[in-house]
Amino acid sequence: MSAEAADREAATSSRPCTPPQTCWFEFLLEESLLEKHLRKACPDPAPVQLIVQFLEQASKPSVNEQNQVQPPPDNKRNRILKLLALKVAAHLKWDLDILEKSLSVPVLNMLLNELLCISKVPPGTKHVDMDLAALPPTTAMAILLYNRWAIRTIVQSSFPVKQAKPGPPQLNVMNQMQQEKELTENILKVLKEQAADSILVLEAALKLNKDLYVHTMRTLDLLAMEPGMVNGETESSTAGLKIKTEEMQCQVCYDLGAAYFQQGSTNSAVYENAREKFFRTKELIAEIGSLSLHCTIDEKRLAGYCQACDVLVASSGNNSQQLTPYSQVHICLRSGSYQEVVQIFIEDNVTFTLPVQFRQSVLRELFQKAQQGNEALDEICFKVCVCNTVRDILEGRTVSVQFNQLFFRPNKEKIEFLLEVCSRSINVEKASDSLKGNMAAFLKNVCLGLEDLQYVFMISSHELFITLLKDEERKLLIDQMRKRSPRVNLCIKPVTSFYDIPASASVNIGQLEHQLILSVDPWRIRQILIELHGMTSERQFWTVSSKWEVPSVYSGVILGIKDNLTRDLVYILMAKGLHCSTVKDFPHAKQLFAACLELVTEFSPKLRQVMLNEMLLLDIHTHEAGLGQSGERPPSDLISRVRGYLEMRLPDIPLRQVVAEECVAFMLNWRENEYLTLQVPAFLLQSNPYVKLGHLLAATCKELPGPKESRRTAKDLWEVVVQICSVSNQHKRGSDGRVSLIKQRESTLGIMYRSELLSFIKKLREPLVLTIILSLFVKLHNVREDIVNDITAEHISIWPSSIPNLQSVDFEAVAITVKELVRYTLSVNPNNHAWLIIQADIYFATNQHSAALHYYLQAGAVCSDFFNKAVPPDVYTDQVIKRMIKCCSLLNCHTQVAILCQFLREIDYKTAFKSLQEQNSNEILFCSHDAMDSYYDYIWDVTILEYLTCILLSVNVILQQFMSVIKVFCQGLGSTQSQHSRGRRISVSLRPARATQRNLDLNLPPPQKKKEKRKSILWNIFSNLK
């Protein structure tokens, strides 16, 4: 062995061994072990862990001989485990703070319910109906403990909880966590339903005038003994741990106060009850003293509750002198007495009572009110900021940026107020050297930051300045200021105004630009731009954020505005309004557009019309996202404005294409077909492609019920769409003079491009219009010569059956468009059976047979209440059923093929026999992908049953399979054949098997009706496929 290894072994052997952890079952084997374990300084496992282990083992379900899960048995082992858990809680003196911190809600609920049970609380009896004064002391205390925990748990559940970081995903752990979460939610639901009763129980406890007792380990041992050995000691007034009346009332008052405070968020009148309970708690703590062993109240949290109640509950005038600074500040803020807030802050600079965070929150609140248009608060904001800055200086913190901003342009009044606050915030005679040094350094830095010597003289001649700074320091500072002033004026070369701004101003500009990016308040945006343009005139502030985008058709007009401030304001208001509309923040978008409209109305009729158009688009989006979702028709005023936009003839107005799209889609969605077909001006049909497309769609929908000869508009719509989907061939002449085809490009002869058509269609929601468009594209897809499987659709007969020049149509683009349209229409209404059939046909045509079968079955499910009713014959046509048969065949579900053959108007025996023969052949007997035997119940055709029976007998199928077929076979015969025919057929069919079946009892079930079988088989296939 090497020296290094020997040293390592010696170090390992000298290390003390960790004693083994005591297992839970050891406490069952030795009664005295628990007390010995709990008396240790650091027991392992800890007491709360023992409670969890004991209750977990006692609540484990059992499994019987039939492998069924049973509730935990009530045996001696489980009773002892529960008793051990109670004894550990008694060792902790039933301290809810410790128990709630370490135990989950389900475990603590089980523990306290066991305490109620062992304390002989009658099960099923409401606690509110019980007289606590007449109950034994331990029973009354158990009821109080449970109801205190119930109220505390409800209050605790209302607080936000930081989610723990998830570790590596483990299925068992995740399932256990989910179960515990659901159990906790169920317990909380019950506790909240009983919250009113729990409060009444605790209120009644405050009227008790006797001491109570809580169970100890000794009393619990006595309860576990035989009834004859107890002699009533556990129910006497001297048994258990004594809880004085004042201690009990103190805990109950605190818990009730927390409950009332939590309810105050929905009922502000309850805050008065909370205040009463919290102040009563403070009185009881003063009586009991801080050395109480059984009354543990978080006094800091109690003080916070009391301060909050002082703020929330209006106090009488007599008690105004006893109010805390918190309450005084909030009362002043509510009443608008802001000068008094300043005085309170100045006084607090001496006492340091209010936390700095609270003072900063008050300043933020005042800043927000000032930004909302209350200009009178600007002075108050400065004064409060000065008070907070002086407080920061005295405590050794740096000067805030807000103070530098507000003190950027000082005047005489600001200097005087600053000196007043500094004088009143420090007692020079009693202040420490550190406070004096901090204040002196602050005044010195303020002087160095001032450029006007008059203001410097105001500070340097003040009594506080003279007291804090020595004569040499004051003279040196004044000399520095005098030397600095002329040197600045003579030595610095004049530059442009932007670079002449001091460094603190550049910080100010950056902060204002940040506020400009975040703000959506038009008034605040205007104020910020005015301040920025006042600081510099060479910046274009509409370029501050790259996210501010205005359509190119508008940007040229806006950037042509000569006034820089107006140009920036119009651009930013429109860009922010468009962004808010995109993210569906319609209220802010409307405010921004309204402010922009008011601004441009004064100087630009062109921009005024632009804003009116954008506000129209915003109102359309607002209605479609709000009331339109519930089917409520838009107001007539909005429809009139849409018509006015479509009929507008102003040549110089820049227009966005999306506005025309949305207007036409809006008219189609709300079935304004009369206007689009009869009232739309003729010039619009020639100039606006979306109006023309909307006109053709509305006319086609209107003429749909009429005879085929009158559907002229359907042909016009067909020609328009065919032209949109056409392509043009681009040729190139080679070096040898020959012409070659190099690529196909989208034709420009259509009224719009295919992508624009698809974008327009995706704005539609009217089912009939979508069905018409989908039908047209399906027909166009089927016209293709090399198509193998046609796609079916409604109203497909109204379209022409051929195209003169097939080579001019981009059928690949048509196929992609059909898929996208079906995907979009199903997102609009996933329960439209016709659209589901189209999706199924598309999958069938592309050999995705499992997906096709899924959508065929889904189409039948949505129109038959999940096969509880008959599927309409126009949904499951023979073509659909044959395609379902083919899907099942290619998926090797041969039994389902035979069953589906029965649904055809003329049963396809050839296919059914072939599928049954393939299923039961020796080669693929074990390769069938359906449930085989479980589907035999759904065969009702006698011919198929006879064929199936013969096949099963011929391949020597196992006896159980043979018997199931015989039963089903006899069911079918029983429902369709006479008694004589049934007997004859059974004797013929079963003749080869009589020797083996002679002693068997068939126990045939009653026959089942055909309709019930058909419904069941479709539901069964659909469920298995899902």
Tab-separated table of N, CA and C in Angstrom, residues 188-260:
chain	number	residue	atom	x	y	z
A	188	LEU	N	-59.048	22.914	0.860
A	188	LEU	CA	-59.265	24.366	0.931
A	188	LEU	C	-60.686	24.741	0.544
A	189	LYS	N	-61.234	24.037	-0.434
A	189	LYS	CA	-62.602	24.313	-0.841
A	189	LYS	C	-63.576	24.051	0.313
A	190	VAL	N	-63.364	22.945	1.024
A	190	VAL	CA	-64.237	22.624	2.162
A	190	VAL	C	-64.043	23.641	3.281
A	191	LEU	N	-62.790	23.998	3.557
A	191	LEU	CA	-62.518	24.963	4.631
A	191	LEU	C	-63.148	26.320	4.331
A	192	LYS	N	-63.101	26.738	3.074
A	192	LYS	CA	-63.691	28.031	2.710
A	192	LYS	C	-65.211	27.999	2.838
A	193	GLU	N	-65.810	26.852	2.533
A	193	GLU	CA	-67.258	26.737	2.702
A	193	GLU	C	-67.648	26.809	4.179
A	194	GLN	N	-66.756	26.332	5.075
A	194	GLN	CA	-67.048	26.329	6.508
A	194	GLN	C	-66.422	27.521	7.226
A	195	ALA	N	-65.890	28.500	6.480
A	195	ALA	CA	-65.171	29.614	7.097
A	195	ALA	C	-66.065	30.412	8.033
A	196	ALA	N	-67.310	30.646	7.620
A	196	ALA	CA	-68.217	31.432	8.471
A	196	ALA	C	-68.476	30.720	9.794
A	197	ASP	N	-68.645	29.393	9.759
A	197	ASP	CA	-68.852	28.638	10.999
A	197	ASP	C	-67.611	28.683	11.888
A	198	SER	N	-66.412	28.581	11.265
A	198	SER	CA	-65.184	28.627	12.053
A	198	SER	C	-65.030	29.971	12.758
A	199	ILE	N	-65.399	31.058	12.067
A	199	ILE	CA	-65.311	32.383	12.694
A	199	ILE	C	-66.278	32.482	13.862
A	200	LEU	N	-67.475	31.928	13.714
A	200	LEU	CA	-68.440	31.959	14.818
A	200	LEU	C	-67.936	31.152	16.015
A	201	VAL	N	-67.272	30.017	15.749
A	201	VAL	CA	-66.726	29.208	16.841
A	201	VAL	C	-65.657	29.988	17.591
A	202	LEU	N	-64.782	30.672	16.867
A	202	LEU	CA	-63.716	31.428	17.518
A	202	LEU	C	-64.262	32.644	18.248
A	203	GLU	N	-65.291	33.272	17.682
A	203	GLU	CA	-65.915	34.403	18.381
A	203	GLU	C	-66.536	33.924	19.702
A	204	ALA	N	-67.140	32.733	19.668
A	204	ALA	CA	-67.721	32.192	20.902
A	204	ALA	C	-66.645	31.860	21.924
A	205	ALA	N	-65.457	31.475	21.457
A	205	ALA	CA	-64.371	31.141	22.375
A	205	ALA	C	-63.896	32.356	23.164
A	206	LEU	N	-64.050	33.546	22.562
A	206	LEU	CA	-63.620	34.759	23.266
A	206	LEU	C	-64.491	35.059	24.486
A	207	LYS	N	-65.661	34.436	24.558
A	207	LYS	CA	-66.565	34.668	25.688
A	207	LYS	C	-66.325	33.692	26.845
A	208	LEU	N	-65.421	32.716	26.637
A	208	LEU	CA	-65.145	31.754	27.700
A	208	LEU	C	-64.343	32.422	28.820
A	209	ASN	N	-64.642	32.079	30.041
A	209	ASN	CA	-63.957	32.649	31.203
A	209	ASN	C	-63.208	31.587	32.007
A	210	LYS	N	-62.893	30.480	31.392
A	210	LYS	CA	-62.207	29.413	32.112
A	210	LYS	C	-60.959	29.005	31.343
A	211	ASP	N	-60.016	28.458	32.067
A	211	ASP	CA	-58.797	27.964	31.449
A	211	ASP	C	-59.093	26.672	30.700
A	212	LEU	N	-58.337	26.445	29.639
A	212	LEU	CA	-58.505	25.226	28.837
A	212	LEU	C	-57.245	24.376	28.943
A	213	TYR	N	-57.395	23.120	28.515
A	213	TYR	CA	-56.281	22.181	28.587
A	213	TYR	C	-56.134	21.500	27.234
A	214	VAL	N	-54.892	21.265	26.857
A	214	VAL	CA	-54.615	20.580	25.604
A	214	VAL	C	-53.891	19.281	25.925
A	215	HIS	N	-54.101	18.272	25.097
A	215	HIS	CA	-53.557	16.941	25.361
A	215	HIS	C	-52.028	16.954	25.380
A	216	THR	N	-51.482	16.195	26.334
A	216	THR	CA	-50.046	15.947	26.402
A	216	THR	C	-49.783	14.486	26.068
A	217	MET	N	-48.520	14.100	26.064
A	217	MET	CA	-48.185	12.710	25.776
A	217	MET	C	-48.785	11.793	26.843
A	218	ARG	N	-48.847	12.254	28.069
A	218	ARG	CA	-49.393	11.435	29.145
A	218	ARG	C	-50.891	11.222	28.986
A	219	THR	N	-51.633	12.299	28.700
A	219	THR	CA	-53.086	12.140	28.553
A	219	THR	C	-53.427	11.294	27.340
A	220	LEU	N	-52.610	11.381	26.307
A	220	LEU	CA	-52.857	10.542	25.131
A	220	LEU	C	-52.615	9.075	25.454
A	221	ASP	N	-51.599	8.791	26.267
A	221	ASP	CA	-51.380	7.396	26.697
A	221	ASP	C	-52.561	6.895	27.516
A	222	LEU	N	-53.111	7.757	28.387
A	222	LEU	CA	-54.256	7.351	29.191
A	222	LEU	C	-55.474	7.072	28.319
A	223	LEU	N	-55.664	7.886	27.270
A	223	LEU	CA	-56.805	7.654	26.367
A	223	LEU	C	-56.654	6.339	25.605
A	224	ALA	N	-55.404	5.937	25.363
A	224	ALA	CA	-55.196	4.691	24.617
A	224	ALA	C	-55.389	3.461	25.468
A	225	MET	N	-55.475	3.648	26.788
A	225	MET	CA	-55.673	2.504	27.688
A	225	MET	C	-57.126	2.055	27.661
A	226	GLU	N	-57.382	0.969	28.361
A	226	GLU	CA	-58.737	0.462	28.435
A	226	GLU	C	-59.626	1.467	29.165
A	227	PRO	N	-60.905	1.576	28.824
A	227	PRO	CA	-61.782	2.561	29.465
A	227	PRO	C	-61.849	2.407	30.975
A	228	GLY	N	-61.757	1.221	31.475
A	228	GLY	CA	-61.872	1.033	32.910
A	228	GLY	C	-60.649	1.504	33.675
A	229	MET	N	-59.526	1.678	33.024
A	229	MET	CA	-58.300	2.082	33.698
A	229	MET	C	-58.114	3.588	33.717
A	230	VAL	N	-58.966	4.333	33.014
A	230	VAL	CA	-58.773	5.783	32.899
A	230	VAL	C	-59.332	6.504	34.099
A	231	ASN	N	-60.491	6.037	34.596
A	231	ASN	CA	-61.144	6.635	35.766
A	231	ASN	C	-61.496	8.102	35.563
A	232	GLY	N	-61.721	8.502	34.315
A	232	GLY	CA	-62.196	9.871	34.053
A	232	GLY	C	-61.144	10.932	34.189
A	233	GLU	N	-59.856	10.558	34.339
A	233	GLU	CA	-58.835	11.580	34.587
A	233	GLU	C	-58.637	12.481	33.374
A	234	THR	N	-58.741	11.912	32.143
A	234	THR	CA	-58.483	12.714	30.950
A	234	THR	C	-59.563	13.739	30.716
A	235	GLU	N	-60.731	13.586	31.315
A	235	GLU	CA	-61.811	14.540	31.101
A	235	GLU	C	-61.942	15.524	32.258
A	236	SER	N	-61.099	15.399	33.268
A	236	SER	CA	-61.200	16.317	34.404
A	236	SER	C	-60.560	17.642	34.052
A	237	SER	N	-60.753	18.617	34.869
A	237	SER	CA	-60.277	19.969	34.585
A	237	SER	C	-58.788	20.098	34.767
A	238	THR	N	-58.129	19.104	35.333
A	238	THR	CA	-56.699	19.234	35.616
A	238	THR	C	-55.835	18.402	34.694
A	239	ALA	N	-56.425	17.744	33.699
A	239	ALA	CA	-55.661	16.869	32.827
A	239	ALA	C	-55.104	17.677	31.659
A	240	GLY	N	-53.875	17.385	31.263
A	240	GLY	CA	-53.307	18.027	30.096
A	240	GLY	C	-52.519	19.278	30.432
A	241	LEU	N	-52.087	19.959	29.389
A	241	LEU	CA	-51.297	21.178	29.510
A	241	LEU	C	-52.244	22.367	29.647
A	242	LYS	N	-52.059	23.154	30.681
A	242	LYS	CA	-52.973	24.257	30.978
A	242	LYS	C	-52.694	25.446	30.049
A	243	ILE	N	-53.757	25.948	29.448
A	243	ILE	CA	-53.702	27.145	28.605
A	243	ILE	C	-54.567	28.205	29.275
A	244	LYS	N	-53.951	29.290	29.708
A	244	LYS	CA	-54.707	30.326	30.385
A	244	LYS	C	-55.688	30.996	29.438
A	245	THR	N	-56.736	31.556	30.026
A	245	THR	CA	-57.769	32.203	29.210
A	245	THR	C	-57.176	33.329	28.376
A	246	GLU	N	-56.300	34.155	28.986
A	246	GLU	CA	-55.718	35.280	28.256
A	246	GLU	C	-54.865	34.798	27.082
A	247	GLU	N	-54.118	33.693	27.287
A	247	GLU	CA	-53.299	33.172	26.194
A	247	GLU	C	-54.165	32.668	25.049
A	248	MET	N	-55.224	31.937	25.387
A	248	MET	CA	-56.126	31.443	24.360
A	248	MET	C	-56.776	32.593	23.601
A	249	GLN	N	-57.288	33.603	24.320
A	249	GLN	CA	-57.951	34.734	23.667
A	249	GLN	C	-56.986	35.532	22.805
A	250	CYS	N	-55.742	35.634	23.237
A	250	CYS	CA	-54.752	36.365	22.449
A	250	CYS	C	-54.537	35.700	21.091
A	251	GLN	N	-54.367	34.379	21.092
A	251	GLN	CA	-54.180	33.663	19.830
A	251	GLN	C	-55.416	33.735	18.951
A	252	VAL	N	-56.583	33.581	19.552
A	252	VAL	CA	-57.831	33.611	18.778
A	252	VAL	C	-58.055	35.005	18.193
A	253	CYS	N	-57.804	36.056	18.978
A	253	CYS	CA	-57.983	37.424	18.468
A	253	CYS	C	-57.069	37.685	17.278
A	254	TYR	N	-55.830	37.237	17.366
A	254	TYR	CA	-54.893	37.455	16.257
A	254	TYR	C	-55.355	36.722	14.994
A	255	ASP	N	-55.782	35.465	15.148
A	255	ASP	CA	-56.245	34.715	13.979
A	255	ASP	C	-57.517	35.304	13.396
A	256	LEU	N	-58.439	35.739	14.251
A	256	LEU	CA	-59.658	36.373	13.738
A	256	LEU	C	-59.335	37.681	13.034
A	257	GLY	N	-58.405	38.455	13.586
A	257	GLY	CA	-58.026	39.698	12.934
A	257	GLY	C	-57.469	39.460	11.549
A	258	ALA	N	-56.607	38.444	11.404
A	258	ALA	CA	-56.051	38.116	10.081
A	258	ALA	C	-57.155	37.692	9.115
A	259	ALA	N	-58.128	36.925	9.614
A	259	ALA	CA	-59.239	36.495	8.750
A	259	ALA	C	-60.075	37.686	8.317
A	260	TYR	N	-60.416	38.568	9.239
A	260	TYR	CA	-61.202	39.751	8.886
A	260	TYR	C	-60.421	40.646	7.915
